[in-house]
PDB file of C-alpha atoms in Angstrom:
ATOM      1  CA  UNK A   1       1.034  -6.689  23.633  1.00  0.00           C
ATOM      2  CA  UNK A   2       3.682  -3.956  23.773  1.00  0.00           C
ATOM      3  CA  UNK A   3       4.234  -4.269  20.035  1.00  0.00           C
ATOM      4  CA  UNK A   4       0.530  -3.780  19.302  1.00  0.00           C
ATOM      5  CA  UNK A   5       0.450  -0.749  21.595  1.00  0.00           C
ATOM      6  CA  UNK A   6       3.457   0.693  19.743  1.00  0.00           C
ATOM      7  CA  UNK A   7       1.742   0.142  16.396  1.00  0.00           C
ATOM      8  CA  UNK A   8      -1.469   1.765  17.640  1.00  0.00           C
ATOM      9  CA  UNK A   9       0.497   4.772  18.902  1.00  0.00           C
ATOM     10  CA  UNK A  10       2.312   5.009  15.558  1.00  0.00           C
ATOM     11  CA  UNK A  11      -0.937   4.878  13.600  1.00  0.00           C
ATOM     12  CA  UNK A  12      -2.561   7.541  15.786  1.00  0.00           C
ATOM     13  CA  UNK A  13       0.449   9.810  15.225  1.00  0.00           C
ATOM     14  CA  UNK A  14       0.733   9.161  11.480  1.00  0.00           C
ATOM     15  CA  UNK A  15      -2.982   9.508  10.810  1.00  0.00           C
ATOM     16  CA  UNK A  16      -3.863  12.223  13.334  1.00  0.00           C
ATOM     17  CA  UNK A  17      -6.888  14.069  12.010  1.00  0.00           C
ATOM     18  CA  UNK A  18      -7.325  11.445   9.280  1.00  0.00           C
ATOM     19  CA  UNK A  19      -8.462   8.161  10.862  1.00  0.00           C
ATOM     20  CA  UNK A  20     -11.109   7.976  13.540  1.00  0.00           C
ATOM     21  CA  UNK A  21     -10.630   5.527  16.411  1.00  0.00           C
ATOM     22  CA  UNK A  22     -12.807   3.115  14.442  1.00  0.00           C
ATOM     23  CA  UNK A  23     -10.535   3.668  11.449  1.00  0.00           C
ATOM     24  CA  UNK A  24      -7.482   2.811  13.544  1.00  0.00           C
ATOM     25  CA  UNK A  25      -9.148  -0.410  14.688  1.00  0.00           C
ATOM     26  CA  UNK A  26     -10.153  -1.313  11.131  1.00  0.00           C
ATOM     27  CA  UNK A  27      -6.604  -0.688   9.916  1.00  0.00           C
ATOM     28  CA  UNK A  28      -5.227  -2.914  12.660  1.00  0.00           C
ATOM     29  CA  UNK A  29      -7.659  -5.702  11.773  1.00  0.00           C
ATOM     30  CA  UNK A  30      -7.323  -5.451   8.004  1.00  0.00           C
ATOM     31  CA  UNK A  31      -3.717  -4.447   7.347  1.00  0.00           C
ATOM     32  CA  UNK A  32      -1.779  -5.253  10.500  1.00  0.00           C
ATOM     33  CA  UNK A  33      -3.807  -8.417  10.976  1.00  0.00           C
ATOM     34  CA  UNK A  34      -4.287 -10.910   8.157  1.00  0.00           C
ATOM     35  CA  UNK A  35      -7.781  -9.983   6.942  1.00  0.00           C
ATOM     36  CA  UNK A  36      -6.672  -8.187   3.785  1.00  0.00           C
ATOM     37  CA  UNK A  37      -3.626 -10.430   3.354  1.00  0.00           C
ATOM     38  CA  UNK A  38      -5.870 -13.489   3.193  1.00  0.00           C
ATOM     39  CA  UNK A  39      -7.984 -11.835   0.502  1.00  0.00           C
ATOM     40  CA  UNK A  40      -4.904 -10.706  -1.437  1.00  0.00           C
ATOM     41  CA  UNK A  41      -3.450 -14.216  -1.450  1.00  0.00           C
ATOM     42  CA  UNK A  42      -6.684 -15.638  -2.855  1.00  0.00           C
ATOM     43  CA  UNK A  43      -6.573 -13.016  -5.624  1.00  0.00           C
ATOM     44  CA  UNK A  44      -2.993 -13.939  -6.534  1.00  0.00           C
ATOM     45  CA  UNK A  45      -3.304 -17.744  -6.386  1.00  0.00           C
ATOM     46  CA  UNK A  46      -5.117 -18.339  -9.720  1.00  0.00           C
ATOM     47  CA  UNK A  47      -2.417 -16.415 -11.572  1.00  0.00           C
ATOM     48  CA  UNK A  48       0.793 -17.521  -9.860  1.00  0.00           C
ATOM     49  CA  UNK A  49       2.218 -21.008  -9.376  1.00  0.00           C
ATOM     50  CA  UNK A  50       3.489 -21.996  -5.950  1.00  0.00           C
ATOM     51  CA  UNK A  51       7.132 -20.984  -5.674  1.00  0.00           C
ATOM     52  CA  UNK A  52       6.634 -17.928  -7.891  1.00  0.00           C
ATOM     53  CA  UNK A  53       8.787 -14.905  -7.159  1.00  0.00           C
ATOM     54  CA  UNK A  54       6.744 -11.953  -5.944  1.00  0.00           C
ATOM     55  CA  UNK A  55       7.579  -8.533  -4.499  1.00  0.00           C
ATOM     56  CA  UNK A  56       5.102  -6.465  -2.498  1.00  0.00           C
ATOM     57  CA  UNK A  57       5.805  -2.748  -2.955  1.00  0.00           C
ATOM     58  CA  UNK A  58       4.601  -0.682  -0.019  1.00  0.00           C
ATOM     59  CA  UNK A  59       4.421  -3.812   2.130  1.00  0.00           C
ATOM     60  CA  UNK A  60       3.698  -1.941   5.366  1.00  0.00           C
ATOM     61  CA  UNK A  61       3.757  -4.244   8.375  1.00  0.00           C
ATOM     62  CA  UNK A  62       4.392  -7.286   6.170  1.00  0.00           C
ATOM     63  CA  UNK A  63       1.076  -9.128   6.424  1.00  0.00           C
ATOM     64  CA  UNK A  64       0.727  -9.860   2.693  1.00  0.00           C
ATOM     65  CA  UNK A  65       4.345 -10.994   2.355  1.00  0.00           C
ATOM     66  CA  UNK A  66       4.119 -13.297   5.366  1.00  0.00           C
ATOM     67  CA  UNK A  67       0.839 -14.775   4.127  1.00  0.00           C
ATOM     68  CA  UNK A  68       2.384 -15.344   0.675  1.00  0.00           C
ATOM     69  CA  UNK A  69       5.406 -17.062   2.230  1.00  0.00           C
ATOM     70  CA  UNK A  70       3.133 -19.321   4.278  1.00  0.00           C
ATOM     71  CA  UNK A  71       1.401 -20.268   1.013  1.00  0.00           C
ATOM     72  CA  UNK A  72       4.651 -21.318  -0.648  1.00  0.00           C
ATOM     73  CA  UNK A  73       5.618 -18.221  -2.641  1.00  0.00           C
ATOM     74  CA  UNK A  74       9.087 -16.678  -2.853  1.00  0.00           C
ATOM     75  CA  UNK A  75       7.908 -13.347  -1.473  1.00  0.00           C
ATOM     76  CA  UNK A  76       9.737 -10.201  -0.398  1.00  0.00           C
ATOM     77  CA  UNK A  77       8.545  -6.727   0.581  1.00  0.00           C
ATOM     78  CA  UNK A  78       9.788  -3.154   0.448  1.00  0.00           C
ATOM     79  CA  UNK A  79       8.507   0.000   2.114  1.00  0.00           C
ATOM     80  CA  UNK A  80       9.950   3.451   2.753  1.00  0.00           C
ATOM     81  CA  UNK A  81       8.654   3.471   6.335  1.00  0.00           C
ATOM     82  CA  UNK A  82      11.397   2.130   8.596  1.00  0.00           C
ATOM     83  CA  UNK A  83       9.018   1.607  11.539  1.00  0.00           C
ATOM     84  CA  UNK A  84       6.747  -0.597   9.422  1.00  0.00           C
ATOM     85  CA  UNK A  85       9.685  -2.667   8.160  1.00  0.00           C
ATOM     86  CA  UNK A  86      11.026  -3.158  11.677  1.00  0.00           C
ATOM     87  CA  UNK A  87       7.640  -4.524  12.780  1.00  0.00           C
ATOM     88  CA  UNK A  88       7.435  -6.723   9.666  1.00  0.00           C
ATOM     89  CA  UNK A  89      10.830  -8.271  10.443  1.00  0.00           C
ATOM     90  CA  UNK A  90       9.825  -9.000  14.042  1.00  0.00           C
ATOM     91  CA  UNK A  91       6.605 -10.648  12.874  1.00  0.00           C
ATOM     92  CA  UNK A  92       8.510 -12.752  10.352  1.00  0.00           C
ATOM     93  CA  UNK A  93      10.892 -13.855  13.103  1.00  0.00           C
ATOM     94  CA  UNK A  94       7.954 -15.262  15.040  1.00  0.00           C
ATOM     95  CA  UNK A  95       6.162 -16.883  12.081  1.00  0.00           C
ATOM     96  CA  UNK A  96       9.109 -18.114   9.997  1.00  0.00           C
ATOM     97  CA  UNK A  97      12.247 -17.862  12.151  1.00  0.00           C
ATOM     98  CA  UNK A  98      14.336 -19.753   9.580  1.00  0.00           C
ATOM     99  CA  UNK A  99      14.145 -16.785   7.186  1.00  0.00           C
ATOM    100  CA  UNK A 100      16.354 -13.678   7.298  1.00  0.00           C
ATOM    101  CA  UNK A 101      14.131 -10.687   8.004  1.00  0.00           C
ATOM    102  CA  UNK A 102      16.621  -8.257   6.449  1.00  0.00           C
ATOM    103  CA  UNK A 103      16.525 -10.177   3.171  1.00  0.00           C
ATOM    104  CA  UNK A 104      12.746 -10.551   3.103  1.00  0.00           C
ATOM    105  CA  UNK A 105      11.930  -6.973   4.162  1.00  0.00           C
ATOM    106  CA  UNK A 106      13.871  -3.884   3.075  1.00  0.00           C
ATOM    107  CA  UNK A 107      13.276  -0.197   3.824  1.00  0.00           C
ATOM    108  CA  UNK A 108      14.108   1.086   0.336  1.00  0.00           C
ATOM    109  CA  UNK A 109      12.562   2.461  -2.832  1.00  0.00           C
ATOM    110  CA  UNK A 110      11.857  -0.626  -4.937  1.00  0.00           C
ATOM    111  CA  UNK A 111      13.470   1.027  -7.957  1.00  0.00           C
ATOM    112  CA  UNK A 112      16.868   0.946  -6.217  1.00  0.00           C
ATOM    113  CA  UNK A 113      16.844  -2.842  -5.830  1.00  0.00           C
ATOM    114  CA  UNK A 114      19.496  -4.706  -7.854  1.00  0.00           C
ATOM    115  CA  UNK A 115      16.939  -6.815  -9.734  1.00  0.00           C
ATOM    116  CA  UNK A 116      17.493  -8.090 -13.248  1.00  0.00           C
ATOM    117  CA  UNK A 117      14.879  -7.294 -15.866  1.00  0.00           C
ATOM    118  CA  UNK A 118      12.306 -10.058 -16.461  1.00  0.00           C
ATOM    119  CA  UNK A 119      13.091 -11.624 -13.068  1.00  0.00           C
ATOM    120  CA  UNK A 120       9.733 -11.406 -11.228  1.00  0.00           C
ATOM    121  CA  UNK A 121       6.597 -13.497 -11.611  1.00  0.00           C
ATOM    122  CA  UNK A 122       4.383 -10.924  -9.883  1.00  0.00           C
ATOM    123  CA  UNK A 123       4.416  -7.485  -8.315  1.00  0.00           C
ATOM    124  CA  UNK A 124       1.747  -6.315  -5.892  1.00  0.00           C
ATOM    125  CA  UNK A 125       0.852  -2.698  -5.156  1.00  0.00           C
ATOM    126  CA  UNK A 126      -1.935  -2.794  -2.610  1.00  0.00           C
ATOM    127  CA  UNK A 127      -3.134   0.780  -1.941  1.00  0.00           C
ATOM    128  CA  UNK A 128       0.238   2.253  -2.878  1.00  0.00           C
ATOM    129  CA  UNK A 129       0.263   4.212  -6.124  1.00  0.00           C
ATOM    130  CA  UNK A 130      -2.031   6.950  -4.806  1.00  0.00           C
ATOM    131  CA  UNK A 131       0.837   7.807  -2.429  1.00  0.00           C
ATOM    132  CA  UNK A 132       3.562   7.984  -5.103  1.00  0.00           C
ATOM    133  CA  UNK A 133       3.730  11.197  -7.102  1.00  0.00           C
ATOM    134  CA  UNK A 134       5.745   9.771 -10.010  1.00  0.00           C
ATOM    135  CA  UNK A 135       3.781   6.546 -10.208  1.00  0.00           C
ATOM    136  CA  UNK A 136       4.180   6.285 -13.986  1.00  0.00           C
ATOM    137  CA  UNK A 137       7.931   5.772 -13.536  1.00  0.00           C
ATOM    138  CA  UNK A 138       7.256   3.086 -10.918  1.00  0.00           C
ATOM    139  CA  UNK A 139       4.853   1.215 -13.215  1.00  0.00           C
ATOM    140  CA  UNK A 140       7.445   1.344 -16.020  1.00  0.00           C
ATOM    141  CA  UNK A 141       9.940  -0.215 -13.589  1.00  0.00           C
ATOM    142  CA  UNK A 142       7.408  -2.920 -12.735  1.00  0.00           C
ATOM    143  CA  UNK A 143       6.908  -3.715 -16.435  1.00  0.00           C
ATOM    144  CA  UNK A 144      10.658  -4.095 -16.923  1.00  0.00           C
ATOM    145  CA  UNK A 145      11.102  -6.418 -13.947  1.00  0.00           C
ATOM    146  CA  UNK A 146       8.187  -8.755 -14.725  1.00  0.00           C
ATOM    147  CA  UNK A 147       8.840 -11.894 -16.708  1.00  0.00           C
ATOM    148  CA  UNK A 148       6.880 -12.347 -19.953  1.00  0.00           C
ATOM    149  CA  UNK A 149       3.417 -13.322 -18.731  1.00  0.00           C
ATOM    150  CA  UNK A 150       4.106 -11.883 -15.275  1.00  0.00           C
ATOM    151  CA  UNK A 151       1.308 -10.096 -13.469  1.00  0.00           C
ATOM    152  CA  UNK A 152       0.966  -6.790 -11.611  1.00  0.00           C
ATOM    153  CA  UNK A 153      -1.788  -6.643  -8.985  1.00  0.00           C
ATOM    154  CA  UNK A 154      -2.970  -3.131  -8.140  1.00  0.00           C
ATOM    155  CA  UNK A 155      -5.543  -1.820  -5.678  1.00  0.00           C
ATOM    156  CA  UNK A 156      -6.015   1.942  -5.763  1.00  0.00           C
ATOM    157  CA  UNK A 157      -8.845   4.413  -5.050  1.00  0.00           C
ATOM    158  CA  UNK A 158     -10.479   5.881  -8.157  1.00  0.00           C
ATOM    159  CA  UNK A 159     -10.723   9.616  -7.538  1.00  0.00           C
ATOM    160  CA  UNK A 160     -12.998  10.082 -10.543  1.00  0.00           C
ATOM    161  CA  UNK A 161     -15.700   8.155  -8.693  1.00  0.00           C
ATOM    162  CA  UNK A 162     -18.370   9.375  -6.301  1.00  0.00           C
ATOM    163  CA  UNK A 163     -17.306   7.528  -3.152  1.00  0.00           C
ATOM    164  CA  UNK A 164     -15.951   7.822   0.357  1.00  0.00           C
ATOM    165  CA  UNK A 165     -12.348   8.997   0.379  1.00  0.00           C
ATOM    166  CA  UNK A 166     -10.278   5.910   1.168  1.00  0.00           C
ATOM    167  CA  UNK A 167      -8.331   7.402   4.094  1.00  0.00           C
ATOM    168  CA  UNK A 168     -10.541  10.102   5.597  1.00  0.00           C
ATOM    169  CA  UNK A 169     -13.790   8.185   5.018  1.00  0.00           C
ATOM    170  CA  UNK A 170     -15.775  11.290   4.132  1.00  0.00           C
ATOM    171  CA  UNK A 171     -17.907  11.678   1.010  1.00  0.00           C
ATOM    172  CA  UNK A 172     -15.670  12.716  -1.881  1.00  0.00           C
ATOM    173  CA  UNK A 173     -16.550  14.626  -5.013  1.00  0.00           C
ATOM    174  CA  UNK A 174     -14.980  13.320  -8.245  1.00  0.00           C
ATOM    175  CA  UNK A 175     -11.605  15.006  -8.911  1.00  0.00           C
ATOM    176  CA  UNK A 176     -12.391  17.812  -6.466  1.00  0.00           C
ATOM    177  CA  UNK A 177      -9.842  20.660  -6.963  1.00  0.00           C
ATOM    178  CA  UNK A 178      -7.113  20.155  -4.403  1.00  0.00           C
ATOM    179  CA  UNK A 179      -7.300  23.585  -2.751  1.00  0.00           C
ATOM    180  CA  UNK A 180     -11.032  23.190  -2.397  1.00  0.00           C
ATOM    181  CA  UNK A 181     -10.511  19.654  -1.081  1.00  0.00           C
ATOM    182  CA  UNK A 182      -8.243  20.927   1.704  1.00  0.00           C
ATOM    183  CA  UNK A 183     -10.905  23.441   2.772  1.00  0.00           C
ATOM    184  CA  UNK A 184     -13.554  20.725   2.572  1.00  0.00           C
ATOM    185  CA  UNK A 185     -11.557  18.438   4.856  1.00  0.00           C
ATOM    186  CA  UNK A 186     -11.172  21.227   7.405  1.00  0.00           C
ATOM    187  CA  UNK A 187     -14.922  21.783   7.290  1.00  0.00           C
ATOM    188  CA  UNK A 188     -15.378  18.049   7.955  1.00  0.00           C
ATOM    189  CA  UNK A 189     -13.194  18.362  11.058  1.00  0.00           C
ATOM    190  CA  UNK A 190     -10.233  16.619   9.432  1.00  0.00           C
ATOM    191  CA  UNK A 191      -6.570  17.585   9.108  1.00  0.00           C
ATOM    192  CA  UNK A 192      -5.794  18.111   5.390  1.00  0.00           C
ATOM    193  CA  UNK A 193      -2.024  17.805   5.795  1.00  0.00           C
ATOM    194  CA  UNK A 194      -1.936  14.074   4.976  1.00  0.00           C
ATOM    195  CA  UNK A 195      -4.008  14.693   1.846  1.00  0.00           C
ATOM    196  CA  UNK A 196      -1.772  17.564   0.762  1.00  0.00           C
ATOM    197  CA  UNK A 197       1.499  15.701   1.302  1.00  0.00           C
ATOM    198  CA  UNK A 198       0.730  12.035   0.730  1.00  0.00           C
ATOM    199  CA  UNK A 199      -2.302  11.571  -1.533  1.00  0.00           C
ATOM    200  CA  UNK A 200      -2.257  12.015  -5.298  1.00  0.00           C
ATOM    201  CA  UNK A 201      -5.327  11.627  -7.459  1.00  0.00           C
ATOM    202  CA  UNK A 202      -5.526   8.458  -9.538  1.00  0.00           C
ATOM    203  CA  UNK A 203      -8.246   7.360 -11.935  1.00  0.00           C
ATOM    204  CA  UNK A 204      -9.097   4.000 -13.473  1.00  0.00           C
ATOM    205  CA  UNK A 205      -8.526   5.218 -16.998  1.00  0.00           C
ATOM    206  CA  UNK A 206      -5.268   6.961 -16.083  1.00  0.00           C
ATOM    207  CA  UNK A 207      -3.779   3.830 -14.555  1.00  0.00           C
ATOM    208  CA  UNK A 208      -5.024   1.592 -17.366  1.00  0.00           C
ATOM    209  CA  UNK A 209      -3.599   3.943 -20.012  1.00  0.00           C
ATOM    210  CA  UNK A 210      -0.141   3.691 -18.462  1.00  0.00           C
ATOM    211  CA  UNK A 211      -0.358  -0.091 -18.060  1.00  0.00           C
ATOM    212  CA  UNK A 212      -1.384  -0.546 -21.700  1.00  0.00           C
ATOM    213  CA  UNK A 213       1.605   1.510 -22.844  1.00  0.00           C
TER     214      UNK A 213
END
């Protein structure tokens, strides 16, 4: 119970002026719980044999990695957020106490890992690349580390679409100029700081162009 309360407090602090209380609850259910992790595992299964080596970049609280391990994959996770990694290790200790949490979960930039080229069967980036400014360099790293026939799984908001913004959950205008977007968020009663510091526009065609190269 105390751990959940700590996570809730952390989310409220991190996403102050971004998530509503309903958004906090949805994040807890989907990304701290196993709702999204269950979906992600079903997406991966048809493309990856049991025992396949997979790394989850931006693993957060570890749900997807733990679910992959429970399904027989050789899964590890990295995230820059030390709080998230600490929670992920504690969760792993309860679910799979025979595994070393410091080996499975690391608070590092994936690109600093001592991995050989062509050593991974899959890389997952679930709602990550919109938070990385130099995402092209990261995707090049992913391409180098995947084995021939390896697969990258990416979920990312398309900012060229007419849709709700994925974090603030307000109607978003396609590729709205960033200065105007900050003013728009203020008008919606939101704090634009998270958008200004942690969200970078991505588009379907932009991501696909890099992947094809």
